[in-house]
Short mmCIF file of C-alpha atoms and ligand atoms in Angstrom, two decimals:
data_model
loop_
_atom_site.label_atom_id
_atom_site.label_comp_id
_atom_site.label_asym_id
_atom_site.label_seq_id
_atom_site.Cartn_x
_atom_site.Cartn_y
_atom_site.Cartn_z
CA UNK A 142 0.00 0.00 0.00
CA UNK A 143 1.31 3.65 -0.77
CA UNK A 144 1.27 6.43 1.70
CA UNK A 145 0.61 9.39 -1.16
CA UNK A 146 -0.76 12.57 0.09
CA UNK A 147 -3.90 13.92 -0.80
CA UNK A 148 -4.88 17.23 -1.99
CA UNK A 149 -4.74 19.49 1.00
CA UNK A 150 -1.26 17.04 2.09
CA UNK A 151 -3.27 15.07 5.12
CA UNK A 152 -3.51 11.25 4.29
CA UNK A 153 -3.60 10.52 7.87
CA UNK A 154 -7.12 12.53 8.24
CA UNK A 155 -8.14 10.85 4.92
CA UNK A 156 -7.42 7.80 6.83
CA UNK A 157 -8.96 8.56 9.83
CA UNK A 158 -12.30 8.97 7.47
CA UNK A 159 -11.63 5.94 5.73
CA UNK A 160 -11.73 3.54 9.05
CA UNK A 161 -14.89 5.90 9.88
CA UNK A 162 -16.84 4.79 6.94
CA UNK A 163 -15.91 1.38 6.30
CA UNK A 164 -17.59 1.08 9.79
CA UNK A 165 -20.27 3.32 8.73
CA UNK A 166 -20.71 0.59 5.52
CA UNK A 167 -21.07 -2.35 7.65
CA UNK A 168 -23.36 -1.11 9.98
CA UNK A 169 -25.45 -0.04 7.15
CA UNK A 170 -25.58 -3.25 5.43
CA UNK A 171 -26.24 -4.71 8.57
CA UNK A 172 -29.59 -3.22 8.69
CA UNK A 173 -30.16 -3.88 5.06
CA UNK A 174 -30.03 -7.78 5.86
CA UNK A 175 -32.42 -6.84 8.40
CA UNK A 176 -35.00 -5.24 6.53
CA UNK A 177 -35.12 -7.88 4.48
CA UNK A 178 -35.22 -10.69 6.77
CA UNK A 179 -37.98 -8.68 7.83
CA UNK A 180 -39.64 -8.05 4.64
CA UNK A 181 -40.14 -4.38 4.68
CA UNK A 182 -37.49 -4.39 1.93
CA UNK A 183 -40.57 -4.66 0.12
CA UNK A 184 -42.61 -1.65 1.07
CA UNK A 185 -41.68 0.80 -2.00
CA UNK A 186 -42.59 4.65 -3.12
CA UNK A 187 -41.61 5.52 -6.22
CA UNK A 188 -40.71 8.55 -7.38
CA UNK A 189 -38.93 10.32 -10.82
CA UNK A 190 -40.80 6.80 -12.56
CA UNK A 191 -42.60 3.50 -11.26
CA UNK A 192 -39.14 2.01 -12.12
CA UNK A 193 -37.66 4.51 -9.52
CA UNK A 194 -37.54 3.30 -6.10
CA UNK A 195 -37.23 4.21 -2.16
CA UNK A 196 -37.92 2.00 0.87
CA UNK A 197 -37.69 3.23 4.35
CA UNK A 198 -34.81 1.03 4.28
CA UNK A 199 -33.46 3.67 2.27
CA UNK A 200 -34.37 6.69 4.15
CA UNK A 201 -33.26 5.29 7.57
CA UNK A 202 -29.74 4.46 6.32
CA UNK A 203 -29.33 7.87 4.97
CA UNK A 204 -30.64 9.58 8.03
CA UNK A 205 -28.43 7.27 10.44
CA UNK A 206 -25.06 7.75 8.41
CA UNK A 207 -25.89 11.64 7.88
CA UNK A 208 -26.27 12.00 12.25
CA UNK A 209 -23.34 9.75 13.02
CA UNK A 210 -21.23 12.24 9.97
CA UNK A 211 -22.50 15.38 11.26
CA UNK A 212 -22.34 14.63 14.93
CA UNK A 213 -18.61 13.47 14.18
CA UNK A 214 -17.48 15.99 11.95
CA UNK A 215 -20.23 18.86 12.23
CA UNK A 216 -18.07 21.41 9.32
CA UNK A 217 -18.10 18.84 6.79
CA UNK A 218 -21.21 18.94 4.16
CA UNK A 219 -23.13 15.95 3.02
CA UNK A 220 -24.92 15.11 -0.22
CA UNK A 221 -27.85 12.23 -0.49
CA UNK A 222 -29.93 10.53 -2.50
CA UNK A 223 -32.63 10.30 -0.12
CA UNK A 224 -32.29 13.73 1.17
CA UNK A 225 -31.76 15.66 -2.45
CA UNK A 226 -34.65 13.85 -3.94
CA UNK A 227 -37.25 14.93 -1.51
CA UNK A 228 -35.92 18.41 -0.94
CA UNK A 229 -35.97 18.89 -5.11
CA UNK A 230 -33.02 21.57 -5.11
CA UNK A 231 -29.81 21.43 -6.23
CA UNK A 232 -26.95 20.13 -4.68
CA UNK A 233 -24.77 22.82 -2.98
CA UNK A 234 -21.18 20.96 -3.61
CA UNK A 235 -18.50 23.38 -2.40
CA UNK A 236 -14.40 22.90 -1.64
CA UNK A 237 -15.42 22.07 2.06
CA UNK A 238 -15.27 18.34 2.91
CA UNK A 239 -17.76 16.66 1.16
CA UNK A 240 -19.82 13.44 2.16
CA UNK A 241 -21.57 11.89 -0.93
CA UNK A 242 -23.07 9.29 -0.17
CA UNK A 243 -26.29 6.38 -1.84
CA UNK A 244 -27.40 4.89 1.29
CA UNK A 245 -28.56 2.04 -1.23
CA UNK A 246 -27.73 1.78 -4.76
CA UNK A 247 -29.24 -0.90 -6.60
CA UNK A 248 -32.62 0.43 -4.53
CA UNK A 249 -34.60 -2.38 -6.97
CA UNK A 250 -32.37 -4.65 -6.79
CA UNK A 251 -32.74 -4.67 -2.92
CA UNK A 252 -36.52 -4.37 -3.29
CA UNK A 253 -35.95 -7.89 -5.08
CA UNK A 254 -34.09 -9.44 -3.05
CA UNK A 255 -31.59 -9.77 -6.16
CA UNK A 256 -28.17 -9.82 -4.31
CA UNK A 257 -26.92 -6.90 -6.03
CA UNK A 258 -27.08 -3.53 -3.82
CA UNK A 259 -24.49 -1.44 -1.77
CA UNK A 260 -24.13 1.41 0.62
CA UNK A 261 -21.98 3.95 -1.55
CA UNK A 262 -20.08 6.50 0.60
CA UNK A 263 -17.64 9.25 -0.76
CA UNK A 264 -15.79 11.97 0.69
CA UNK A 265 -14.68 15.10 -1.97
CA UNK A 266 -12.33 17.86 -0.93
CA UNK A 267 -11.65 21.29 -3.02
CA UNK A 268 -14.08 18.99 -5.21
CA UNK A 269 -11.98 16.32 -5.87
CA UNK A 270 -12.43 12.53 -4.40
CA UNK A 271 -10.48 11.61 -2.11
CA UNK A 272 -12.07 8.62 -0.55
CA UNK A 273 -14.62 5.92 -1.75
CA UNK A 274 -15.93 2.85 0.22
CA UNK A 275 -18.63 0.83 -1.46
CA UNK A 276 -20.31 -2.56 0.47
CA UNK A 277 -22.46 -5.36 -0.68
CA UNK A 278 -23.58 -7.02 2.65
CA UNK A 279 -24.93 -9.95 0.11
CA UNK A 280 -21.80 -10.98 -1.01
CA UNK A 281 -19.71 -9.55 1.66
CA UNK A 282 -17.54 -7.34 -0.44
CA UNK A 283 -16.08 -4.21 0.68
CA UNK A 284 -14.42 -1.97 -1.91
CA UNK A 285 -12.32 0.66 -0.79
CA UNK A 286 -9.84 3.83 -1.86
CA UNK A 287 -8.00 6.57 -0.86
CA UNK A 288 -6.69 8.88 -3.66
CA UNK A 289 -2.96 7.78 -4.08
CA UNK A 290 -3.04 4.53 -2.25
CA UNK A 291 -4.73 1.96 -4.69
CA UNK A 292 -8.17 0.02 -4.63
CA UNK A 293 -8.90 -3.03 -2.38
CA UNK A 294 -11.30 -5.08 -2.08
CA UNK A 295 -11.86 -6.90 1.10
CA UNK A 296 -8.18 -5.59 1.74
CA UNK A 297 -6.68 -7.11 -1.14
CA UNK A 298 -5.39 -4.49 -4.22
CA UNK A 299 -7.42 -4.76 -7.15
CA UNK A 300 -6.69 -4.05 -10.69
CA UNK A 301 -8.47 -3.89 -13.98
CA UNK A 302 -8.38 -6.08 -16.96
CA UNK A 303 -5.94 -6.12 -19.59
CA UNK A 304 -8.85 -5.34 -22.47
CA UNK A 305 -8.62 -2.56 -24.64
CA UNK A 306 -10.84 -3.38 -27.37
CA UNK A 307 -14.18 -3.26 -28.03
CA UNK A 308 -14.96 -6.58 -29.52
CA UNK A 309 -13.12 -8.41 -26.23
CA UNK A 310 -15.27 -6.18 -23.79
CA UNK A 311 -18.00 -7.15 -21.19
CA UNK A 312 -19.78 -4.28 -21.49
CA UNK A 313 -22.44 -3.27 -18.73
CA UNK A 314 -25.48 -0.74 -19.47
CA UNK A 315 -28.55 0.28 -17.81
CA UNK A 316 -32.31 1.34 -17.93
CA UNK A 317 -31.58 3.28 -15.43
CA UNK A 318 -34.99 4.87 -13.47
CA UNK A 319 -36.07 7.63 -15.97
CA UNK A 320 -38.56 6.50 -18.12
CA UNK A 321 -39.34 9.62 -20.19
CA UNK A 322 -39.53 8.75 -24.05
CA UNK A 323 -36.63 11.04 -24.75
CA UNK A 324 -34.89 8.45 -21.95
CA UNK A 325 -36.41 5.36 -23.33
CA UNK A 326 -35.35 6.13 -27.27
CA UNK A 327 -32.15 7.10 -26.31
CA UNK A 328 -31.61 3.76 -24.23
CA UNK A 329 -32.42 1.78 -27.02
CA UNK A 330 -30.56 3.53 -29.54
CA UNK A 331 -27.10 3.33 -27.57
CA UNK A 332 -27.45 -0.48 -26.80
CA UNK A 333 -28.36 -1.26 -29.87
CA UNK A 334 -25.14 0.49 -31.36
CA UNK A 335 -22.79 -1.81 -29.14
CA UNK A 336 -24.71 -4.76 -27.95
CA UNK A 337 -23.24 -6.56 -31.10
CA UNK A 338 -19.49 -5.27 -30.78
CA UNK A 339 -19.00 -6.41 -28.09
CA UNK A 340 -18.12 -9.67 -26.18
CA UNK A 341 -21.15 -9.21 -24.22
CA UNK A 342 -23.86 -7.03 -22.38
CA UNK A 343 -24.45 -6.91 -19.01
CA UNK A 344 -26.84 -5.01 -16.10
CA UNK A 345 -26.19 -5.32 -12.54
CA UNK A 346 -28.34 -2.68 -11.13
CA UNK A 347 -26.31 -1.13 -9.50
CA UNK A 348 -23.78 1.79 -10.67
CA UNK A 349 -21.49 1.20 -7.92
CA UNK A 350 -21.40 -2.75 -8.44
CA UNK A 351 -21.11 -1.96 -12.28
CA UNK A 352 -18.24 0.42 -11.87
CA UNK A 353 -16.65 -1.97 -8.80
CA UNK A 354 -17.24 -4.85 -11.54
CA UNK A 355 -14.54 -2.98 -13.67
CA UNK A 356 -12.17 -1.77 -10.91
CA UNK A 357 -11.96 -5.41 -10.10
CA UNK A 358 -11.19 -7.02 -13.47
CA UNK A 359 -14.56 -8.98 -13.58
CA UNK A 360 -15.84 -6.44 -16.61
CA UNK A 361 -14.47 -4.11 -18.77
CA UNK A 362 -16.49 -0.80 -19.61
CA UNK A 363 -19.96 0.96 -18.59
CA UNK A 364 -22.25 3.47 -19.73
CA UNK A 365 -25.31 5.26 -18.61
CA UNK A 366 -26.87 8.62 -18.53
CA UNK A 367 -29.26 10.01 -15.98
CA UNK A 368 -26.64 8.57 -12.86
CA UNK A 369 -26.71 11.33 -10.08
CA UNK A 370 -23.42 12.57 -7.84
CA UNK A 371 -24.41 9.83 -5.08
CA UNK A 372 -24.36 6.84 -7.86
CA UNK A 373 -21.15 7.94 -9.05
CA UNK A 374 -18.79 9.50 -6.77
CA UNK A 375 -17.42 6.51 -4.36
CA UNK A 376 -17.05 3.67 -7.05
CA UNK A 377 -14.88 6.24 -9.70
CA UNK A 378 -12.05 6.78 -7.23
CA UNK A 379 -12.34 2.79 -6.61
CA UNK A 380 -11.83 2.82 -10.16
CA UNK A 381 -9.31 5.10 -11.05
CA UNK A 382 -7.24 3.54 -8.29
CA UNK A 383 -7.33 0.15 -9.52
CA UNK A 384 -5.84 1.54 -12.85
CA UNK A 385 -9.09 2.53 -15.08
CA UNK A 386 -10.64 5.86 -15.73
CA UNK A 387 -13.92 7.49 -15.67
CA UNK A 388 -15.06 10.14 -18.25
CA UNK A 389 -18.03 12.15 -19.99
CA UNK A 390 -19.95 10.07 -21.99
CA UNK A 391 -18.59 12.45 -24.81
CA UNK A 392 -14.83 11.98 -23.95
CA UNK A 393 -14.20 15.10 -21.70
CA UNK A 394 -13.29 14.87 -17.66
CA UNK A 395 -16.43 13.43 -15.65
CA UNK A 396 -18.37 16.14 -14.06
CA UNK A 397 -20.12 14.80 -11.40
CA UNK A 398 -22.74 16.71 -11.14
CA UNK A 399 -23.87 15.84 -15.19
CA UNK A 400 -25.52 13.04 -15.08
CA UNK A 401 -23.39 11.25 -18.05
CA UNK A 402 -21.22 8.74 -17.11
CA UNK A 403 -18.87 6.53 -18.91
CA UNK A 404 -16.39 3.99 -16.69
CA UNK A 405 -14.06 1.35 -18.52
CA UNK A 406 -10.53 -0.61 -17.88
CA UNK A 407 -8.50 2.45 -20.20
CA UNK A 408 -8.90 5.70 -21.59
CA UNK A 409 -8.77 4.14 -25.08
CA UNK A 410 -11.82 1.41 -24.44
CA UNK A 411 -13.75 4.61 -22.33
CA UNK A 412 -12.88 6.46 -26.31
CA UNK A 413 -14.16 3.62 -28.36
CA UNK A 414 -17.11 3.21 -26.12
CA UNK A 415 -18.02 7.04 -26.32
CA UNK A 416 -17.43 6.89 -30.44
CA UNK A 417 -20.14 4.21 -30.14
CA UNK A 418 -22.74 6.07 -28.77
CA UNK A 419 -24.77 7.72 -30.84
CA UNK A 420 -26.97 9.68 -28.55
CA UNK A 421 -25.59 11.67 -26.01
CA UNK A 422 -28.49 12.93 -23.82
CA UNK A 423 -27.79 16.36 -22.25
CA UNK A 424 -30.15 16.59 -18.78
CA UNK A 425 -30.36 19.09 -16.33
CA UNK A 426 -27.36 18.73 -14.00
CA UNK A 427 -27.80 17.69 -10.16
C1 LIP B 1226 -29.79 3.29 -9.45
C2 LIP B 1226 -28.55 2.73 -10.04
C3 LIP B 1226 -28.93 1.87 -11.24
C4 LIP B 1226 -29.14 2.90 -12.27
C5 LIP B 1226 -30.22 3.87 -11.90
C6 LIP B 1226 -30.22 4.33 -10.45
P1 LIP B 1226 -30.50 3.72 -6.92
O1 LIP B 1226 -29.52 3.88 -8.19
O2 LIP B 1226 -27.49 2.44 -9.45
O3 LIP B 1226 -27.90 1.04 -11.70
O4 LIP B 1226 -29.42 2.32 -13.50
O5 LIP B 1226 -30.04 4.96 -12.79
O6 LIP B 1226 -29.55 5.51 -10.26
O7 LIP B 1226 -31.71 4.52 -7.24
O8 LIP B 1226 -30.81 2.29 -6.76
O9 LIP B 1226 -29.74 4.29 -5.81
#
């Protein structure tokens, strides 16, 4: 393991965050084996489409990570799914320390019982990330990252696949919740341009599992557009550190806040992807 610094030169309080929310991710997919066990992973609102989910499962997570943050650190800012979607305003994402965080990603997946979902936590400082932990209490696998210091999972460094073309790719896309026309059209437009290029197609349900899938060498390259901050922001430093890279779905630097979101093994397979698309949706940023 390196011992890089991180943007404002403290590792060691990067660290100290790090150990924070790993601890943070187990205790919240401790309670999402509960729910379910209990059955209330079942009890659903929906809200930007039917095919856009929250439990109370959700909610509660958010609320208990967002207290044990705040009442830890009460300067830093946090950002949530749970909490942005009901208040309908912008996120506010400044230089301060940042807590972004999904308190379940893969909400339907969960609702399902398909063993697919994750508590997604990142930290962002002068608006870079600097930390990302992402757990899947089904399969007990914790994926972690500190900018500088590599990608683990379960404590063991992870790396991406060799692949750098194309036609050798597992290639993972998704629905995603919209369900607009606009959405819907554009969806099937863009898997339809790769679905035969490529060595297959795949949907998790998850971002953070998708982009986790490709930090660990299991796939190769993702796309999807209509992700928010919270979907994104811990599993792209997870990749990044394992060796891959994140970008616009058009090629430029991923803006988090943009909703467009393209994660593969290499610049040059994130390229080819992007040249495959042939709809890039612009939507209003978070
Ligand atoms: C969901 C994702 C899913 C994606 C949806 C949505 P949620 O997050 O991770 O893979 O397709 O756009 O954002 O709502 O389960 O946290």
């Amino acid at each position: 393991m390196g011992s890089e610094t991180t943007v404002d030169g403290s590792d060691v309080m990067v660290r100290e965050w790090e150990e924070f929310a790993i601890n943070m991710a187990i205790e919240a997919g401790q309670v999402m084996l509960s729910a379910t066990s209990k059955g209330v992973n079942r009890q659903t609102e929906s809200k930007a489409s039917a095919a856009d989910l929250v439990t109370e499962t959700d909610k509660g997570i958010e609320k208990l990570l967002f207290s044990r943050i705040l009442h830890k650190y009460p300067d830093h800012r946090t950002i949530g799914e749970e909490t942005t979607s009901s208040s309908g305003v912008k996120n506010n994402w400044t230089d301060a320390v940042t807590w972004i965080i999904d308190p379940i990603d893969g909400t339907m997946n969960f609702v399902h019982t398909f063993p697919l979902s994750c508590v997604s936590i990142g930290v962002t400082l002068n608006k870079e990330i600097v930390l990302g932990v992402v757990f899947n209490p089904w399969l007990d696998q914790l994926f972690t990252a500190r900018r500088g210091n590599g990608a683990y999972l379960n404590g063991k460094p992870i790396h991406v696949s060799a692949c750098q073309k194309m036609d050798e790719a597992l290639v993972i896309a998704e629905l995603g919740g919209d369900r607009d026309e606009v959405k819907k059209d554009a969806v099937c437009q863009n898997v339809q341009a790769i679905m035969w290029k490529c060595h297959g197609l795949r949907s998790l349900g998850s971002a953070a599992m998708n982009t986790c899938s490709i930090a660990c060498g299991s796939a190769d390259a993702y796309f999807e557009f209509g992700l928010h901050a919270w979907d994104m922001c811990a599993s792209a430093l997870i990749l990044t550190e394992a060796g891959g890279c994140v970008m616009d779905t058009e090629g430029g630097p991923l803006d988090l806040m943009n909703r467009r979101f393209i994660a593969a093994s290499s610049v040059d397979l994130g390229n080819q992807l992007s040249q495959l698309l042939p709809v890039h949706l612009k939507l209003p940023s978070d």
